[in-house]
CSV table of C-alpha atoms and ligand atoms in Angstrom, one decimal:
chain,number,residue,atom,x,y,z
A,9,UNK,CA,-107.3,42.7,45.7
A,10,UNK,CA,-103.3,41.9,46.2
A,11,UNK,CA,-101.7,42.8,49.5
A,12,UNK,CA,-98.1,44.9,49.9
A,13,UNK,CA,-95.7,42.4,51.6
A,14,UNK,CA,-93.1,43.8,53.0
A,15,UNK,CA,-90.8,40.5,53.0
A,16,UNK,CA,-87.6,40.9,55.2
A,17,UNK,CA,-84.5,38.5,54.3
A,18,UNK,CA,-80.8,38.3,54.1
A,19,UNK,CA,-80.5,35.0,52.3
A,20,UNK,CA,-80.8,36.2,48.5
A,21,UNK,CA,-81.8,32.7,47.3
A,22,UNK,CA,-84.9,32.2,49.5
A,23,UNK,CA,-85.9,35.7,49.5
A,24,UNK,CA,-86.0,35.1,45.4
A,25,UNK,CA,-87.7,32.0,46.3
A,26,UNK,CA,-90.3,34.0,48.4
A,27,UNK,CA,-90.8,36.9,46.3
A,28,UNK,CA,-91.4,35.0,43.3
A,29,UNK,CA,-94.5,32.4,45.0
A,30,UNK,CA,-96.2,35.7,46.4
A,31,UNK,CA,-96.0,37.6,43.1
A,32,UNK,CA,-97.6,34.7,41.5
A,33,UNK,CA,-100.2,34.4,44.0
A,34,UNK,CA,-101.3,37.9,42.8
A,35,UNK,CA,-99.4,39.8,45.7
A,36,UNK,CA,-97.2,43.1,45.9
A,37,UNK,CA,-93.7,42.5,47.2
A,38,UNK,CA,-91.2,45.0,48.6
A,39,UNK,CA,-87.9,43.4,49.1
A,40,UNK,CA,-85.2,44.3,51.9
A,41,UNK,CA,-82.4,42.8,53.7
A,42,UNK,CA,-82.5,44.3,56.9
A,43,UNK,CA,-85.0,45.0,60.0
A,44,UNK,CA,-83.0,49.3,59.1
A,45,UNK,CA,-84.1,49.5,55.4
A,46,UNK,CA,-87.1,47.6,56.7
A,47,UNK,CA,-87.9,50.2,59.0
A,48,UNK,CA,-87.2,52.7,56.1
A,49,UNK,CA,-89.9,51.2,53.9
A,50,UNK,CA,-92.2,51.3,56.7
A,51,UNK,CA,-92.2,55.1,57.8
A,52,UNK,CA,-93.0,55.6,53.9
A,53,UNK,CA,-95.8,53.2,53.6
A,54,UNK,CA,-97.6,50.8,55.9
A,55,UNK,CA,-97.2,47.2,54.2
A,56,UNK,CA,-100.4,45.2,54.5
A,57,UNK,CA,-98.1,41.9,56.0
A,58,UNK,CA,-94.4,41.9,57.1
A,59,UNK,CA,-92.9,38.1,56.6
A,60,UNK,CA,-89.7,38.9,58.8
A,61,UNK,CA,-86.7,36.5,59.3
A,62,UNK,CA,-85.6,35.6,62.8
A,63,UNK,CA,-82.0,35.6,61.8
A,64,UNK,CA,-81.0,38.8,60.2
A,65,UNK,CA,-77.5,41.3,60.2
A,66,UNK,CA,-77.8,44.1,62.5
A,67,UNK,CA,-81.1,44.3,64.4
A,68,UNK,CA,-82.9,40.8,64.7
A,69,UNK,CA,-86.1,40.2,63.5
A,70,UNK,CA,-87.7,39.6,67.0
A,71,UNK,CA,-86.6,42.8,68.0
A,72,UNK,CA,-87.8,45.0,64.8
A,73,UNK,CA,-91.2,42.5,65.6
A,74,UNK,CA,-91.1,44.2,68.6
A,75,UNK,CA,-90.5,47.9,68.2
A,76,UNK,CA,-93.5,47.6,65.1
A,77,UNK,CA,-95.4,46.4,68.2
A,78,UNK,CA,-94.6,49.2,70.5
A,79,UNK,CA,-95.0,51.5,67.7
A,80,UNK,CA,-98.9,53.4,67.7
A,81,UNK,CA,-99.2,53.7,64.1
A,82,UNK,CA,-97.1,50.4,63.4
A,83,UNK,CA,-99.0,48.3,66.0
A,84,UNK,CA,-102.1,46.2,63.8
A,85,UNK,CA,-99.4,45.3,60.9
A,86,UNK,CA,-99.5,41.6,60.7
A,87,UNK,CA,-96.2,40.3,60.9
A,88,UNK,CA,-95.1,36.6,59.5
A,89,UNK,CA,-91.6,35.1,61.3
A,90,UNK,CA,-89.5,33.2,59.3
A,91,UNK,CA,-86.8,30.8,61.0
A,92,UNK,CA,-84.3,28.0,60.5
A,93,UNK,CA,-84.8,27.2,64.0
A,94,UNK,CA,-87.8,24.5,65.3
A,95,UNK,CA,-87.4,25.0,68.7
A,96,UNK,CA,-90.4,24.9,71.0
A,97,UNK,CA,-88.6,28.0,73.0
A,98,UNK,CA,-87.9,30.1,70.2
A,99,UNK,CA,-91.5,29.4,68.9
A,100,UNK,CA,-92.8,30.6,72.2
A,101,UNK,CA,-90.3,33.8,72.0
A,102,UNK,CA,-91.5,34.8,68.3
A,103,UNK,CA,-95.4,34.4,69.4
A,104,UNK,CA,-94.7,36.4,72.3
A,105,UNK,CA,-93.1,39.6,70.5
A,106,UNK,CA,-96.3,39.8,68.4
A,107,UNK,CA,-96.2,37.6,65.5
A,108,UNK,CA,-99.5,36.5,64.4
A,109,UNK,CA,-98.2,33.2,63.1
A,110,UNK,CA,-94.8,31.6,62.4
A,111,UNK,CA,-93.0,29.4,60.1
A,112,UNK,CA,-90.5,27.0,60.2
A,113,UNK,CA,-87.5,26.6,57.3
A,114,UNK,CA,-87.8,24.6,54.8
A,115,UNK,CA,-91.1,25.4,54.6
A,116,UNK,CA,-93.2,24.9,51.0
A,117,UNK,CA,-94.3,28.0,48.9
A,118,UNK,CA,-97.8,26.7,49.1
A,119,UNK,CA,-97.9,26.5,52.5
A,120,UNK,CA,-96.7,30.0,53.4
A,121,UNK,CA,-98.8,31.5,51.0
A,122,UNK,CA,-101.8,29.7,52.7
A,123,UNK,CA,-100.6,31.1,55.6
A,124,UNK,CA,-100.2,34.7,54.6
A,125,UNK,CA,-103.9,34.4,53.5
A,126,UNK,CA,-104.9,32.8,56.9
A,127,UNK,CA,-103.3,35.8,58.2
A,128,UNK,CA,-105.0,38.7,56.0
A,129,UNK,CA,-108.4,37.3,55.6
A,130,UNK,CA,-108.4,37.4,60.1
A,131,UNK,CA,-106.1,40.5,60.2
A,132,UNK,CA,-106.9,42.6,57.0
A,133,UNK,CA,-110.0,42.0,55.4
A,134,UNK,CA,-109.8,44.6,53.1
A,135,UNK,CA,-106.4,43.0,51.3
A,136,UNK,CA,-108.8,39.4,50.7
A,137,UNK,CA,-111.0,38.8,47.6
A,138,UNK,CA,-113.9,38.3,50.0
A,139,UNK,CA,-117.0,40.1,49.3
A,140,UNK,CA,-118.7,42.1,51.9
A,141,UNK,CA,-122.9,43.5,51.9
A,142,UNK,CA,-123.7,46.2,54.6
A,143,UNK,CA,-127.0,47.5,54.7
A,144,UNK,CA,-128.0,46.3,50.8
A,145,UNK,CA,-124.4,47.6,50.0
A,146,UNK,CA,-122.7,45.0,48.3
A,147,UNK,CA,-119.0,45.7,47.1
A,148,UNK,CA,-117.1,42.8,45.6
A,149,UNK,CA,-113.7,42.6,45.2
A,150,UNK,CA,-112.9,40.0,42.6
A,151,UNK,CA,-115.1,41.7,40.8
A,152,UNK,CA,-114.5,45.4,41.5
A,153,UNK,CA,-118.0,45.8,41.2
A,154,UNK,CA,-120.3,47.6,44.0
A,155,UNK,CA,-124.0,48.1,44.2
A,156,UNK,CA,-126.4,49.7,46.4
A,157,UNK,CA,-129.8,48.3,46.6
A,158,UNK,CA,-129.6,46.5,43.7
A,159,UNK,CA,-128.1,48.8,41.3
A,160,UNK,CA,-124.7,49.6,40.2
A,161,UNK,CA,-122.7,52.2,41.3
A,162,UNK,CA,-119.5,53.5,39.3
A,163,UNK,CA,-116.5,54.6,41.4
A,164,UNK,CA,-113.2,55.6,41.2
A,165,UNK,CA,-109.9,53.0,42.0
A,166,UNK,CA,-109.7,55.8,45.3
A,167,UNK,CA,-113.5,55.4,46.3
A,168,UNK,CA,-113.3,51.7,45.9
A,169,UNK,CA,-110.7,51.1,48.0
A,170,UNK,CA,-112.2,53.8,50.6
A,171,UNK,CA,-115.1,52.0,50.5
A,172,UNK,CA,-113.6,48.6,50.5
A,173,UNK,CA,-111.0,49.4,53.7
A,174,UNK,CA,-115.0,51.2,55.3
A,175,UNK,CA,-116.5,48.3,54.7
A,176,UNK,CA,-114.1,45.8,56.4
A,177,UNK,CA,-113.8,48.1,59.4
A,178,UNK,CA,-117.2,48.9,60.3
A,179,UNK,CA,-118.8,50.8,63.3
A,180,UNK,CA,-114.9,52.3,63.8
A,181,UNK,CA,-113.6,56.3,63.8
A,182,UNK,CA,-111.2,56.2,61.3
A,183,UNK,CA,-108.7,59.4,61.2
A,184,UNK,CA,-107.8,60.9,57.9
A,185,UNK,CA,-104.0,60.0,58.5
A,186,UNK,CA,-105.4,56.3,59.2
A,187,UNK,CA,-107.1,56.4,56.5
A,188,UNK,CA,-104.2,58.0,54.3
A,189,UNK,CA,-102.0,55.1,55.5
A,190,UNK,CA,-104.7,52.3,54.8
A,191,UNK,CA,-105.7,53.3,51.6
A,192,UNK,CA,-103.0,55.1,50.2
A,193,UNK,CA,-100.1,54.0,51.7
A,194,UNK,CA,-98.5,57.0,51.1
A,195,UNK,CA,-99.4,59.3,53.2
A,196,UNK,CA,-96.0,61.2,53.2
A,197,UNK,CA,-97.2,62.9,50.2
A,198,UNK,CA,-100.4,63.5,50.0
A,199,UNK,CA,-102.3,65.8,52.2
A,200,UNK,CA,-105.3,64.7,55.4
A,201,UNK,CA,-107.8,67.3,52.6
A,202,UNK,CA,-107.6,64.7,50.1
A,203,UNK,CA,-109.5,62.3,51.6
A,204,UNK,CA,-111.9,64.4,52.6
A,205,UNK,CA,-112.3,64.9,48.6
A,206,UNK,CA,-112.6,61.3,48.0
A,207,UNK,CA,-115.3,60.7,50.9
A,208,UNK,CA,-117.1,63.5,49.3
A,209,UNK,CA,-116.7,61.5,46.0
A,210,UNK,CA,-117.7,58.3,47.3
A,211,UNK,CA,-121.3,59.7,49.3
A,212,UNK,CA,-122.1,61.3,46.0
A,213,UNK,CA,-121.9,57.9,44.0
A,214,UNK,CA,-123.6,56.1,47.0
A,215,UNK,CA,-126.7,59.5,47.4
A,216,UNK,CA,-129.3,58.1,44.4
A,217,UNK,CA,-129.9,55.3,47.0
A,218,UNK,CA,-129.3,56.1,50.2
A,219,UNK,CA,-126.4,54.6,51.1
A,220,UNK,CA,-124.5,58.0,52.1
A,221,UNK,CA,-125.9,58.1,55.6
A,222,UNK,CA,-123.3,55.0,56.0
A,223,UNK,CA,-120.2,56.6,56.0
A,224,UNK,CA,-120.3,59.5,58.7
A,225,UNK,CA,-118.4,62.3,59.9
A,226,UNK,CA,-116.9,62.1,63.3
A,227,UNK,CA,-116.2,65.9,63.9
A,228,UNK,CA,-112.5,66.4,65.4
A,229,UNK,CA,-111.5,62.8,64.5
A,230,UNK,CA,-112.8,61.5,61.4
A,231,UNK,CA,-115.1,59.3,59.6
A,232,UNK,CA,-116.9,56.1,60.4
A,233,UNK,CA,-118.8,53.6,58.4
A,234,UNK,CA,-121.9,52.4,60.2
A,235,UNK,CA,-125.5,51.3,60.0
A,236,UNK,CA,-126.8,52.6,63.0
A,237,UNK,CA,-127.9,56.4,63.2
A,238,UNK,CA,-125.4,59.2,63.1
A,239,UNK,CA,-125.2,59.8,66.8
A,240,UNK,CA,-122.2,62.3,68.1
A,241,UNK,CA,-121.2,60.8,71.5
B,327,CA,CA1,-81.6,35.1,58.0
């Protein structure tokens, strides 16, 4: 599954080089030249990962990383810092702002793609192609197939993404707003009720094999994917 990557880089040649390589690696790339534009994009939709240049006109990349980490909504977005500086001191400062990884320019496109893959695998498992299997329910992002107890389950694209997110983040309660951010990405334009509609469709599709039990409603909070009994605390 391709990841939505927000690229914040003010040098046109480097921005172009990175964007071309990430697109070739199957990702969707959104490009901006400064931190202020990045903030505007993030307000509209949460990216799966931010590739952030250290030195930017206006607000620095380090300051943007710090702000993203301070905000509840953006705290969990994986950040990879890009910088021309190779000083150990700067590397430490970059990681202290909460960046997940740090790449020093010049870097090879291959290295960049590999680092992004590693961070996504660790932080955003639903953005990778790895198949997930829980309690006889199997979802394969590479082939876009879902099966339950060996039977094929037909799902619409939104139900597929919703199930993928839930299965890669099991045993946790997700609010409707969080699900809109993670699954729809453009929560500004979608009503929270929409989540309930798609959860209902997902449950209906899983019902023949009894797997709908895995998708639990947590009253007043949201939804949870769990193999444990639906005991409300
Ligand atoms: Ca720069």
